[in-house]
CSV table of C-alpha atoms (C1' of nucleotides) in Angstrom, one decimal:
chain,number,residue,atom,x,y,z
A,1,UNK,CA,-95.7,-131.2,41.0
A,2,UNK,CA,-95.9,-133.4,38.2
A,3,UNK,CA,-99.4,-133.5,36.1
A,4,UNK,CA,-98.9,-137.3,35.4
A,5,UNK,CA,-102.3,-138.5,37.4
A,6,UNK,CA,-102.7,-142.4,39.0
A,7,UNK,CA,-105.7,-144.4,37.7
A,8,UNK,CA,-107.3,-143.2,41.6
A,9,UNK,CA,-106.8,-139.4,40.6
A,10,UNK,CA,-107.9,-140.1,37.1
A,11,UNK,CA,-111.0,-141.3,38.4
A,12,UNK,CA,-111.6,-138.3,40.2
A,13,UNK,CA,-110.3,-136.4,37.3
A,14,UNK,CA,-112.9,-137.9,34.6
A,15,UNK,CA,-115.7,-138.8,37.7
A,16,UNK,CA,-116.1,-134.8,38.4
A,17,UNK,CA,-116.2,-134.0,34.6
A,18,UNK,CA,-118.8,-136.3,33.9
A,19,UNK,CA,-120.8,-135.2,37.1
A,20,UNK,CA,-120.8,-131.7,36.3
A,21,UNK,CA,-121.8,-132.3,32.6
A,22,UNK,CA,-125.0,-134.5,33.4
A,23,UNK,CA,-125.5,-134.6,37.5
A,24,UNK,CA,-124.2,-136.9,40.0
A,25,UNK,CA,-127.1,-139.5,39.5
A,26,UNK,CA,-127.3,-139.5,35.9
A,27,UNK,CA,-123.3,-140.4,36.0
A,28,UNK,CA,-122.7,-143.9,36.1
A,29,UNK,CA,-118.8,-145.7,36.6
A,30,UNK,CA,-119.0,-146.9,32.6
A,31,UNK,CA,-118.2,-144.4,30.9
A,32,UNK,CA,-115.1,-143.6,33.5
A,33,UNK,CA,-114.1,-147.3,32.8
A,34,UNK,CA,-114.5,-146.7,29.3
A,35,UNK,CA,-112.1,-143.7,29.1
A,36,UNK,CA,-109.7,-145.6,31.1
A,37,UNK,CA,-109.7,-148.7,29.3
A,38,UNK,CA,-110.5,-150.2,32.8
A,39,UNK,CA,-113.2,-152.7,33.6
A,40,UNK,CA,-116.5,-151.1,35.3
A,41,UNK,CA,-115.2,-153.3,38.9
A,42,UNK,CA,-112.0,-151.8,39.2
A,43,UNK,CA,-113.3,-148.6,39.8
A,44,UNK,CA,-115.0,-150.1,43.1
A,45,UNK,CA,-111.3,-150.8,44.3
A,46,UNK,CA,-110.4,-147.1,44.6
A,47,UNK,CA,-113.7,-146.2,45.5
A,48,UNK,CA,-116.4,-149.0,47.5
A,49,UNK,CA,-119.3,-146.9,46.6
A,50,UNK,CA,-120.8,-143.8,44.8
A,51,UNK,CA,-120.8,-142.1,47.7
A,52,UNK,CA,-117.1,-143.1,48.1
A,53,UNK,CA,-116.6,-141.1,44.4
A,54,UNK,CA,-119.1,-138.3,45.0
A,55,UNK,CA,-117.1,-137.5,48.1
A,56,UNK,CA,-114.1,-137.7,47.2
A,57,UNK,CA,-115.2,-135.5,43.9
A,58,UNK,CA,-116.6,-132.6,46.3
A,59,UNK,CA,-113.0,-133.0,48.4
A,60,UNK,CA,-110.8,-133.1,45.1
A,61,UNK,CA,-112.8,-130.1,44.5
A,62,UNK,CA,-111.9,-128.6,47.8
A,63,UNK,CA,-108.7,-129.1,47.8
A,64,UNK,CA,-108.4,-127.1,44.3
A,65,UNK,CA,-110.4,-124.5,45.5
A,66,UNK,CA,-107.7,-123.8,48.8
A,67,UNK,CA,-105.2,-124.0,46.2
A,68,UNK,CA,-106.6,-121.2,44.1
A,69,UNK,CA,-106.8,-119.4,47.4
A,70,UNK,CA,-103.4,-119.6,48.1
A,71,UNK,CA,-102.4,-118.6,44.7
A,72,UNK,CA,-104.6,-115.7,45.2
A,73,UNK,CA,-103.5,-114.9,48.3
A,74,UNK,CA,-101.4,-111.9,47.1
A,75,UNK,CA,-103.0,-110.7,44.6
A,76,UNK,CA,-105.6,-107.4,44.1
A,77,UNK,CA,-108.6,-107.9,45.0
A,78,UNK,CA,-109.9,-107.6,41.4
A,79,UNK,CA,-108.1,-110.2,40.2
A,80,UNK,CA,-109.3,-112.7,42.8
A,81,UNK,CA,-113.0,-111.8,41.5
A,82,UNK,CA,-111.9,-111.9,37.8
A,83,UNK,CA,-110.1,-115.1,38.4
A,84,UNK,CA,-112.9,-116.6,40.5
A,85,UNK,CA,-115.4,-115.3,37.0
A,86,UNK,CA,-112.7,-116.6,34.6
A,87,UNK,CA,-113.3,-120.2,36.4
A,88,UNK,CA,-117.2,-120.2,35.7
A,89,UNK,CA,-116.5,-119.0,32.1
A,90,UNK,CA,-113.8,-122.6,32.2
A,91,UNK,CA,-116.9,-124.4,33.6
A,92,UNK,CA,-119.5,-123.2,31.0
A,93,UNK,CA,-116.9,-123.5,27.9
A,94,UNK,CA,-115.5,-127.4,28.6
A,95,UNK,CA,-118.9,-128.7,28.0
A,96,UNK,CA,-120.8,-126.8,29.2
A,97,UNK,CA,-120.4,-127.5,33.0
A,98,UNK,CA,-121.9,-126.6,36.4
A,99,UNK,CA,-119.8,-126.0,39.2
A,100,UNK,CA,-119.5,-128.5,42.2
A,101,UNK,CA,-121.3,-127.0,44.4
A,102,UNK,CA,-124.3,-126.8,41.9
A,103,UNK,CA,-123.9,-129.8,40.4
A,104,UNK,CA,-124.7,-130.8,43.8
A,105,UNK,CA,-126.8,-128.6,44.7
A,106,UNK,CA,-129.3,-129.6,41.8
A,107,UNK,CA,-129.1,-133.0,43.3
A,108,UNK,CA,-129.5,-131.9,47.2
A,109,UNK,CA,-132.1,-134.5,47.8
A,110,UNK,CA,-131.1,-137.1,46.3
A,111,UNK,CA,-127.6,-137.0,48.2
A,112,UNK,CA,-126.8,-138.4,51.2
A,113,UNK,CA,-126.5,-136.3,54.6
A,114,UNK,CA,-122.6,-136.6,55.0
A,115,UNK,CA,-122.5,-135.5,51.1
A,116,UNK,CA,-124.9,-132.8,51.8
A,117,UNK,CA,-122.9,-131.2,55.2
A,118,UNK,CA,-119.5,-131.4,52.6
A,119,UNK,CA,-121.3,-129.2,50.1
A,120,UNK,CA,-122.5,-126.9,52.8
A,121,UNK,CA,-118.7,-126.8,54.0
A,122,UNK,CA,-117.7,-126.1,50.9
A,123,UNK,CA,-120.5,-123.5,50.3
A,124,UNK,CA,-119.2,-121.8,53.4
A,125,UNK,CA,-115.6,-122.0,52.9
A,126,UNK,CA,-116.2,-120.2,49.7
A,127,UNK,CA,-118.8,-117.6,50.8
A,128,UNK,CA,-115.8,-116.6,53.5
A,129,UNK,CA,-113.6,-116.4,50.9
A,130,UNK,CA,-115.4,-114.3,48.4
A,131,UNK,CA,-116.2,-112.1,51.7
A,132,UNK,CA,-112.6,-111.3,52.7
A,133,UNK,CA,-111.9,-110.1,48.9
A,134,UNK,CA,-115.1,-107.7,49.0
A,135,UNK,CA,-114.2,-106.7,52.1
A,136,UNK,CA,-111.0,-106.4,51.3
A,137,UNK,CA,-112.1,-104.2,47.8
A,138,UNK,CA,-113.8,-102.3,49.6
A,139,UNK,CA,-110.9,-101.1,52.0
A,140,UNK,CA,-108.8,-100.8,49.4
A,141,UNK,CA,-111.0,-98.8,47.2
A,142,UNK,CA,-111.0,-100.9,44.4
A,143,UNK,CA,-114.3,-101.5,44.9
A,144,UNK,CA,-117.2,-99.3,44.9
A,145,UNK,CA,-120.9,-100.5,46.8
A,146,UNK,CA,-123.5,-99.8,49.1
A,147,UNK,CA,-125.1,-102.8,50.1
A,148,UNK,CA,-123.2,-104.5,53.2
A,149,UNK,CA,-120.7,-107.4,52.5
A,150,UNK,CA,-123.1,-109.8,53.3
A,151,UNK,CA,-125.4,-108.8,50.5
A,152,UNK,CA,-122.9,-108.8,48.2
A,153,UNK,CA,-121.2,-112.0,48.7
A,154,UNK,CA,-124.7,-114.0,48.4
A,155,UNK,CA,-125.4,-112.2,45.2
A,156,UNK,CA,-121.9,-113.6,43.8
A,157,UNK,CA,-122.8,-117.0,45.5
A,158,UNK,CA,-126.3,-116.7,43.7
A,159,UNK,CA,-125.5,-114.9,40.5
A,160,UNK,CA,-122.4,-117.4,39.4
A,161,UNK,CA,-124.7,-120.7,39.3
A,162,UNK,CA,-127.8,-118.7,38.0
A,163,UNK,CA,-125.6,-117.6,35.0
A,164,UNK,CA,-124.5,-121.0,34.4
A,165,UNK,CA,-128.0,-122.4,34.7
A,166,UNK,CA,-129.2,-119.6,32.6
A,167,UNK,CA,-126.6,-119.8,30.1
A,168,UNK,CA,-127.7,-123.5,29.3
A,169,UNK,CA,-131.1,-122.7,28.7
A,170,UNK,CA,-130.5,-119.0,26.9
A,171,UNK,CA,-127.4,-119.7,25.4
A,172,UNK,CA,-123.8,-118.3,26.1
A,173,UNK,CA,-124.9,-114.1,25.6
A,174,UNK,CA,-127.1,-114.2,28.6
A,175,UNK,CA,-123.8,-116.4,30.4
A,176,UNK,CA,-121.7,-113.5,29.4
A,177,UNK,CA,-124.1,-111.1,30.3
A,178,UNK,CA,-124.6,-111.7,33.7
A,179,UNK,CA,-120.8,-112.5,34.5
A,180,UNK,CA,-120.6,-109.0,33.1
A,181,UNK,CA,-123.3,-107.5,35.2
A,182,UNK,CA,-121.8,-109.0,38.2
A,183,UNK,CA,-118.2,-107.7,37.8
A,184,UNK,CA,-120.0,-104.2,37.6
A,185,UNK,CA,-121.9,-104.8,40.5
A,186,UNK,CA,-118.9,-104.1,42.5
A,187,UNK,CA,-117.5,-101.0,40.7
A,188,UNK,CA,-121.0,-99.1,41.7
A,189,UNK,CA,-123.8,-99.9,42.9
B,1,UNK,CA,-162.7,-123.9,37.0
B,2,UNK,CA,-162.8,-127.1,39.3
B,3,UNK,CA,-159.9,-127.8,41.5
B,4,UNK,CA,-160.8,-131.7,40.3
B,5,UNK,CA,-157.8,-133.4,38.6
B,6,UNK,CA,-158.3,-136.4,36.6
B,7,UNK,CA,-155.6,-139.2,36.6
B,8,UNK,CA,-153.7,-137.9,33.7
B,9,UNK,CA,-153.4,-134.6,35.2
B,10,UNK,CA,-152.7,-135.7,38.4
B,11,UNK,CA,-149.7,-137.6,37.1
B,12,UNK,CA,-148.4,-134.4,35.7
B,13,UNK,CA,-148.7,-132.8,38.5
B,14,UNK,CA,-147.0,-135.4,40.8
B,15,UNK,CA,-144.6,-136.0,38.4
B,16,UNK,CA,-143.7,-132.2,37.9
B,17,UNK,CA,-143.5,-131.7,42.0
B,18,UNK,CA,-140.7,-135.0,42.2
B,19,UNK,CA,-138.8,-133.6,38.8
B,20,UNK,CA,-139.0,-130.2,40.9
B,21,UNK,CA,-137.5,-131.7,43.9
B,22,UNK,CA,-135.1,-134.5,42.7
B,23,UNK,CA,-134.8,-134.0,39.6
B,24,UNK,CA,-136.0,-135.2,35.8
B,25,UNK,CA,-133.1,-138.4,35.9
B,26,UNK,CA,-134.0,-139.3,39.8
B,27,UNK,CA,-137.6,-138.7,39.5
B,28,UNK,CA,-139.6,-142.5,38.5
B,29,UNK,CA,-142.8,-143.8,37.8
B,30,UNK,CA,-143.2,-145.9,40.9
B,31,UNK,CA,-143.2,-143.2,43.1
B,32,UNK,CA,-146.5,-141.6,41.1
B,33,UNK,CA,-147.7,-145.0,41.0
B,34,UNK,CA,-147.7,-145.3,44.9
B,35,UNK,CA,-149.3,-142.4,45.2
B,36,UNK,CA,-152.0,-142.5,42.8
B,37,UNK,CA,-152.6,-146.3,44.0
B,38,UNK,CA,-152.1,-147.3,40.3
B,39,UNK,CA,-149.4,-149.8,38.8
B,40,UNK,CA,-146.9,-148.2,37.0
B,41,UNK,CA,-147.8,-150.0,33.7
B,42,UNK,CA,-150.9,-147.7,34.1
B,43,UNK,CA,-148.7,-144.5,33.8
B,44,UNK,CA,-147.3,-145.4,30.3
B,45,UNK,CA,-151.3,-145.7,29.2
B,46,UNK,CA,-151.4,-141.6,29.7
B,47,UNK,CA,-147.9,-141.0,28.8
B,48,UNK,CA,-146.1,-143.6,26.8
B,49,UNK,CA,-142.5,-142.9,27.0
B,50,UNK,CA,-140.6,-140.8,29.9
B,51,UNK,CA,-139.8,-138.0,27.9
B,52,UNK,CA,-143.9,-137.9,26.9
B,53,UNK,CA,-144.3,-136.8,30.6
B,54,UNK,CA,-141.4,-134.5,30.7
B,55,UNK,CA,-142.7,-133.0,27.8
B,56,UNK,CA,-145.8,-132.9,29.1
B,57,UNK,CA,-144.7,-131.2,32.6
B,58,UNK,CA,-142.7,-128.6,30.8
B,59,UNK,CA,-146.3,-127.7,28.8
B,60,UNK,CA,-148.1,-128.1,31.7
B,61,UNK,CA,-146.0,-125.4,33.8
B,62,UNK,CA,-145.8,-122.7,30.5
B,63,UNK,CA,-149.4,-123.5,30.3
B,64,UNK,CA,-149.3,-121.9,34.1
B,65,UNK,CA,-147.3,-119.6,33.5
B,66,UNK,CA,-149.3,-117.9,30.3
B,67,UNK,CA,-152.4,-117.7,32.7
B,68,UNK,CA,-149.8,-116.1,35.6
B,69,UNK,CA,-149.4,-114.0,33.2
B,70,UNK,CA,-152.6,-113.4,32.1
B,71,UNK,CA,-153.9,-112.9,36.0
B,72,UNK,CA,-151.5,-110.1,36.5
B,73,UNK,CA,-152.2,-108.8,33.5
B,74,UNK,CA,-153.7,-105.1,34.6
B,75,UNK,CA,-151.4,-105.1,38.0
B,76,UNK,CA,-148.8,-102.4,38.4
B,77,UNK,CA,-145.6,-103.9,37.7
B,78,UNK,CA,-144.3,-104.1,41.0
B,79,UNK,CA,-147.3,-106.7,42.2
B,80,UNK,CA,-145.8,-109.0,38.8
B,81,UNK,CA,-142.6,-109.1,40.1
B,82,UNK,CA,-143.8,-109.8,44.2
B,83,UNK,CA,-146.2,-112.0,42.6
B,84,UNK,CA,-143.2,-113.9,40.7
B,85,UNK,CA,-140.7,-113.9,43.8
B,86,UNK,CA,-144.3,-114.9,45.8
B,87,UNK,CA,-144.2,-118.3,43.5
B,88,UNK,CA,-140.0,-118.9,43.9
B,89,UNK,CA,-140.6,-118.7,47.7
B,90,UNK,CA,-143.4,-121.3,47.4
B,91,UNK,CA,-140.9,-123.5,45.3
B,92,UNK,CA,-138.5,-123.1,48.3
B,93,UNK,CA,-140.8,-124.0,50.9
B,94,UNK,CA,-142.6,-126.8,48.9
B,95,UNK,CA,-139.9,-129.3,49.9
B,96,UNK,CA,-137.2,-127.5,48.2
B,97,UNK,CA,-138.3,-127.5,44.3
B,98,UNK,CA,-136.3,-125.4,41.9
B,99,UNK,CA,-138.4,-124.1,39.3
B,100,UNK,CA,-138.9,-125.9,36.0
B,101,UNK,CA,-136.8,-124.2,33.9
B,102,UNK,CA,-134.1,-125.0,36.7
B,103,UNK,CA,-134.6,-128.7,36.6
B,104,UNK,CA,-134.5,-129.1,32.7
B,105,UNK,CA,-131.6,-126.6,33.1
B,106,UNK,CA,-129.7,-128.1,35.6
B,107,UNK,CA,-130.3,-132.0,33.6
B,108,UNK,CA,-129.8,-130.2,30.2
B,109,UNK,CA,-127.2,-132.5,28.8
B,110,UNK,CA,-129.8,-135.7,29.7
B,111,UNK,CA,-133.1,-134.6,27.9
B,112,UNK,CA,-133.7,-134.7,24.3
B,113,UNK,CA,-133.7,-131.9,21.9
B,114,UNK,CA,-137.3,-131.9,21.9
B,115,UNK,CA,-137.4,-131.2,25.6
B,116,UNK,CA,-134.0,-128.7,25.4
B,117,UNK,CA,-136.2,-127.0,22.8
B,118,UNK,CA,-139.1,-126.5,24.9
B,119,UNK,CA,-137.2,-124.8,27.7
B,120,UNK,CA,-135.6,-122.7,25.5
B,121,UNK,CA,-138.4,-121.7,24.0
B,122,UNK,CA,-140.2,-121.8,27.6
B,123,UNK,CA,-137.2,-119.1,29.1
B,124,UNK,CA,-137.8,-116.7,26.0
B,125,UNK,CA,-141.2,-116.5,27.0
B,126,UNK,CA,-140.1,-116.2,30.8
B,127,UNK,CA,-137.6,-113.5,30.1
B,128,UNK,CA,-139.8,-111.6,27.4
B,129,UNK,CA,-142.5,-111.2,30.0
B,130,UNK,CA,-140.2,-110.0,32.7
B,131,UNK,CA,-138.1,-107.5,30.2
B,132,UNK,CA,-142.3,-106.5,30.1
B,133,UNK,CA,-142.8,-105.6,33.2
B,134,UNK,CA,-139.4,-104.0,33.6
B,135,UNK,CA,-140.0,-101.6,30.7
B,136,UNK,CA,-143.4,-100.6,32.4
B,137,UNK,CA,-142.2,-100.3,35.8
B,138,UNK,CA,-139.4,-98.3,34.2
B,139,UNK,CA,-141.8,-95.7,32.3
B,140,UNK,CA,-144.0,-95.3,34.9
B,141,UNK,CA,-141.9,-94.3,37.4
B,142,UNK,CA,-142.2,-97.1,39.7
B,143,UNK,CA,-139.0,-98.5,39.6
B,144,UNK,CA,-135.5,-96.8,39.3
B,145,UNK,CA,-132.7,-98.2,37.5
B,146,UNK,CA,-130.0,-97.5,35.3
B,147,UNK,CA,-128.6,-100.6,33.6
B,148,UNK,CA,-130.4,-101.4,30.2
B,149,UNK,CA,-134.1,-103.7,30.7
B,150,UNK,CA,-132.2,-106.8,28.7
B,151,UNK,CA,-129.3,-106.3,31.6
B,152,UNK,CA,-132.1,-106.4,34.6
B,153,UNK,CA,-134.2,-109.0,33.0
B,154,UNK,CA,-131.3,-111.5,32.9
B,155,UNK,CA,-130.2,-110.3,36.2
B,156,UNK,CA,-133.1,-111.6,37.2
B,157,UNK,CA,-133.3,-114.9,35.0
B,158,UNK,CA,-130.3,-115.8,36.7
B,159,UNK,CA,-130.8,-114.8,40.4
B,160,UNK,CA,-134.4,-116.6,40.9
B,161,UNK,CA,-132.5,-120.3,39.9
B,162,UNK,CA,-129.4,-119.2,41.7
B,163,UNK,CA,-131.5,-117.9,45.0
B,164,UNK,CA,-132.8,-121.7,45.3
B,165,UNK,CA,-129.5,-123.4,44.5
B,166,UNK,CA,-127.5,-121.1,47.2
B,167,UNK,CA,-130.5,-121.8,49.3
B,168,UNK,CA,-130.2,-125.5,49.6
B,169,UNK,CA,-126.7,-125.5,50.6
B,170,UNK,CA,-126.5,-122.3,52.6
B,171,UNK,CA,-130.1,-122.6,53.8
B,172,UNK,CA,-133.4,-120.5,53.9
B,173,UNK,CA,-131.6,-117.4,54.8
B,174,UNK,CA,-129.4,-116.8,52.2
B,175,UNK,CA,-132.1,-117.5,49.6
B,176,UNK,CA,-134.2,-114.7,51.3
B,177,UNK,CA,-131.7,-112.8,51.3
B,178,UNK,CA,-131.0,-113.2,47.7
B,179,UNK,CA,-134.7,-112.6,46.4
B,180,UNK,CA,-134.8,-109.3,48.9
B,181,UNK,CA,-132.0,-108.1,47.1
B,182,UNK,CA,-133.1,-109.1,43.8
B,183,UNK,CA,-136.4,-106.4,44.9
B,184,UNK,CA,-134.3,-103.7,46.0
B,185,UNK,CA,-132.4,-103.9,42.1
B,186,UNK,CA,-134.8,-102.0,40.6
B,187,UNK,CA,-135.2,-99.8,43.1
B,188,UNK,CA,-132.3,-98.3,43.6
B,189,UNK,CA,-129.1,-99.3,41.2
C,1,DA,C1',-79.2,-164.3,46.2
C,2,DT,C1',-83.3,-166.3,46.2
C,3,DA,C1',-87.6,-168.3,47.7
C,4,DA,C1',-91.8,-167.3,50.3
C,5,DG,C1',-95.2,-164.5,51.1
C,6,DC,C1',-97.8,-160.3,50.4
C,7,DC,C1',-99.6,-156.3,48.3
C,8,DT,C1',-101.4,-153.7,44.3
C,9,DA,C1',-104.1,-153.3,40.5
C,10,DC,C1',-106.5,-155.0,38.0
C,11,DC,C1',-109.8,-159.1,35.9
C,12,DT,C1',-114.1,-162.4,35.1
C,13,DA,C1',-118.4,-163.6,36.4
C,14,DC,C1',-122.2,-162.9,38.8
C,15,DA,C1',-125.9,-161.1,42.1
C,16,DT,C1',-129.3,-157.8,42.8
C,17,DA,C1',-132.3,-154.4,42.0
C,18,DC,C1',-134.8,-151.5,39.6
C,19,DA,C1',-136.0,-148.7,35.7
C,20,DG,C1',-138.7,-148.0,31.4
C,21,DG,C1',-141.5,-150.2,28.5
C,22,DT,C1',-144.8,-153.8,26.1
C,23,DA,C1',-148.5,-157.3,25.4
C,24,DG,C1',-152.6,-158.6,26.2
C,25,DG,C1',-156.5,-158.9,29.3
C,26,DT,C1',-160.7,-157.1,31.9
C,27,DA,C1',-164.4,-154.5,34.2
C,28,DG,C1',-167.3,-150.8,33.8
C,29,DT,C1',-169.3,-147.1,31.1
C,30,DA,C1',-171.2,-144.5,26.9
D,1,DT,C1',-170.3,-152.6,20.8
D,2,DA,C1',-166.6,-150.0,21.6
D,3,DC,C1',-163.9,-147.2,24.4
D,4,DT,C1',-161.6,-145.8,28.7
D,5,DA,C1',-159.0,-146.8,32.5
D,6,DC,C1',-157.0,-149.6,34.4
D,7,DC,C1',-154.5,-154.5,35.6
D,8,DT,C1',-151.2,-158.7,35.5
D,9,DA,C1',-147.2,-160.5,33.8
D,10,DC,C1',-143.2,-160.1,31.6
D,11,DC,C1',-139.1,-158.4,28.8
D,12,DT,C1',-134.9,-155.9,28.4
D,13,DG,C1',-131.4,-153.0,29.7
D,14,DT,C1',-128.5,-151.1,32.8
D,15,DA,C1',-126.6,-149.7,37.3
D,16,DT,C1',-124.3,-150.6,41.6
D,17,DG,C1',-122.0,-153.7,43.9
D,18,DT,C1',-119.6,-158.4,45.3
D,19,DA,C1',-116.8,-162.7,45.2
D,20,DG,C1',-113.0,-164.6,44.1
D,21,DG,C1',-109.1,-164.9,41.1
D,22,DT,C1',-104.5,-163.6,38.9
D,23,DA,C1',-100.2,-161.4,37.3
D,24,DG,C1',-96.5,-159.0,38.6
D,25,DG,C1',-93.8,-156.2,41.7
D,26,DC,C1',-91.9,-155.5,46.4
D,27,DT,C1',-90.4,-157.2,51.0
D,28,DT,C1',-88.3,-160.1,54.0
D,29,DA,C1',-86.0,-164.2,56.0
D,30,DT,C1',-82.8,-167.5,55.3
DNA sequence: ATAAGCCTACCTACATACAGGTAGGTAGTA
DNA sequence: TACTACCTACCTGTATGTAGGTAGGCTTAT
């Protein structure tokens, strides 16, 4: 697959960049058009509204993350968590980024309904995910906890957007430090 | 102290509840202006630029937070830390606010150094009284962990913001389910 | 082979709305 | 008299979105 993107995937690209930078309702279509050397209108011929973008964002988004899945679909267990942390540590390094889901999140009510049932998808399809790998961990014996599965998987779901939230505020030691704590939290607790 | 609020703190107090919910970027005067019955020119006569009022909020919840702080002064350590998950569950249920330091956080890259400054400075004071009440908890026997106070305290900086992020998209359950676990960490760990 | 027609990927120009902010005024109170 | 707490009216900037146009490439019919 060639990495050479149309201006409708560039959109996407730079759209989901900016969004996770400064929020989906700070992020406006000029400085997309800017970086493209496009005019502001053009961008309304891809995509007919914000929404349009915002969605297609959270599916592009999607769509990488079953793709990660399927890469991962062999490996250890381990490495599907590190590779999962080593993602966040992506997010908060280019920029200082949130994730989709929190980027969205943060802006829950200011998004429409069919935007806010893709991020609860989304939410759900990786929840699953991060369950199969703990359970699967666990199994294995490469992991070592107590607490049920559940438990564990909404601490990761919680922990990984706290730290990235935290890590703006604190600065990137506390980041660090609580993607480190997490990765522990599997080895024994 | 009378429960009384003058226009000007009234503002602050509207305006902190609407950054809370949608948002520092999202959040407008109009919408205080409705419901104070006063024009929106009015607002700029108590707080002449935007980031005046975000300023102002951010003071206005430390301010808060000091007399929390204050009011739990002499109570074991495990009532400062019910007392704490007490107010996050009151965010949750208040329409859906994340905490201060969450909003700023999650709209970092939009607000002025001035305001980046103050929730810096706001979190150190956050995380200094928690790593507090850990250390006493600790000492006196009431709570039981083995990771380091600096490790717990940001375990918790980051799982009270990422509770109510995981708690819009998943729902109320996972965020309870998030705090209850956050409890049980220095219980048991 | 080529002309006609159509589609894609843009453009210019504009409509609309709404935000933050300012200038200057006024009514009531200290 | 002066200050406080507003108001009206307006300016400016900026964001999303629309209408209509155009250049160039592709398709199809003759």
């Amino acid at each position: 697959m060639s990495t050479v993107l149309n201006t409708k995937e560039r959109i996407v690209e730079l759209g989901r960049g900016h969004m996770q930078r400064i929020g989906y309702h700070s992020f406006n279509y000029k400085q997309i058009a800017l970086e493209l050397n496009i005019k502001n209108a053009s961008i309304h011929h891809y995509y007919p509204s914000k929404e349009d973008l915002g969605m297609a964002v959270i599916e592009k988004d999607r769509q990488d993350f079953m793709q990660f899945i399927q890469r991962m679909k062999k490996a250890p267990p381990m490495d599907k968590l590190d590779a999962l942390i080593c993602a966040y540590e992506e997010y908060f390094k280019n920029g200082i980024k949130l994730c989709v889901i929190s980027t969205f999140s943060a802006s829950f009510n200011e998004i429409t309904e069919r935007m806010q049932l893709a991020i609860q998808q989304y939410s759900e399809i990786v929840a699953s995910w991060l369950a199969g790998a703990l359970k699967e961990g666990l199994e294995s014996g490469d992991f070592h906890f107590t607490i049920s599965i559940e438990e564990m998987t909404n601490h990761w779901m919680a922990t990984l957007p706290g730290a990235l939230l935290v890590g703006r505020s604190r600065g990137k030691k506390y980041f660090d430090m609580a993607l480190h704590s997490l990765k522990k939290s599997v080895q024994s607790s």
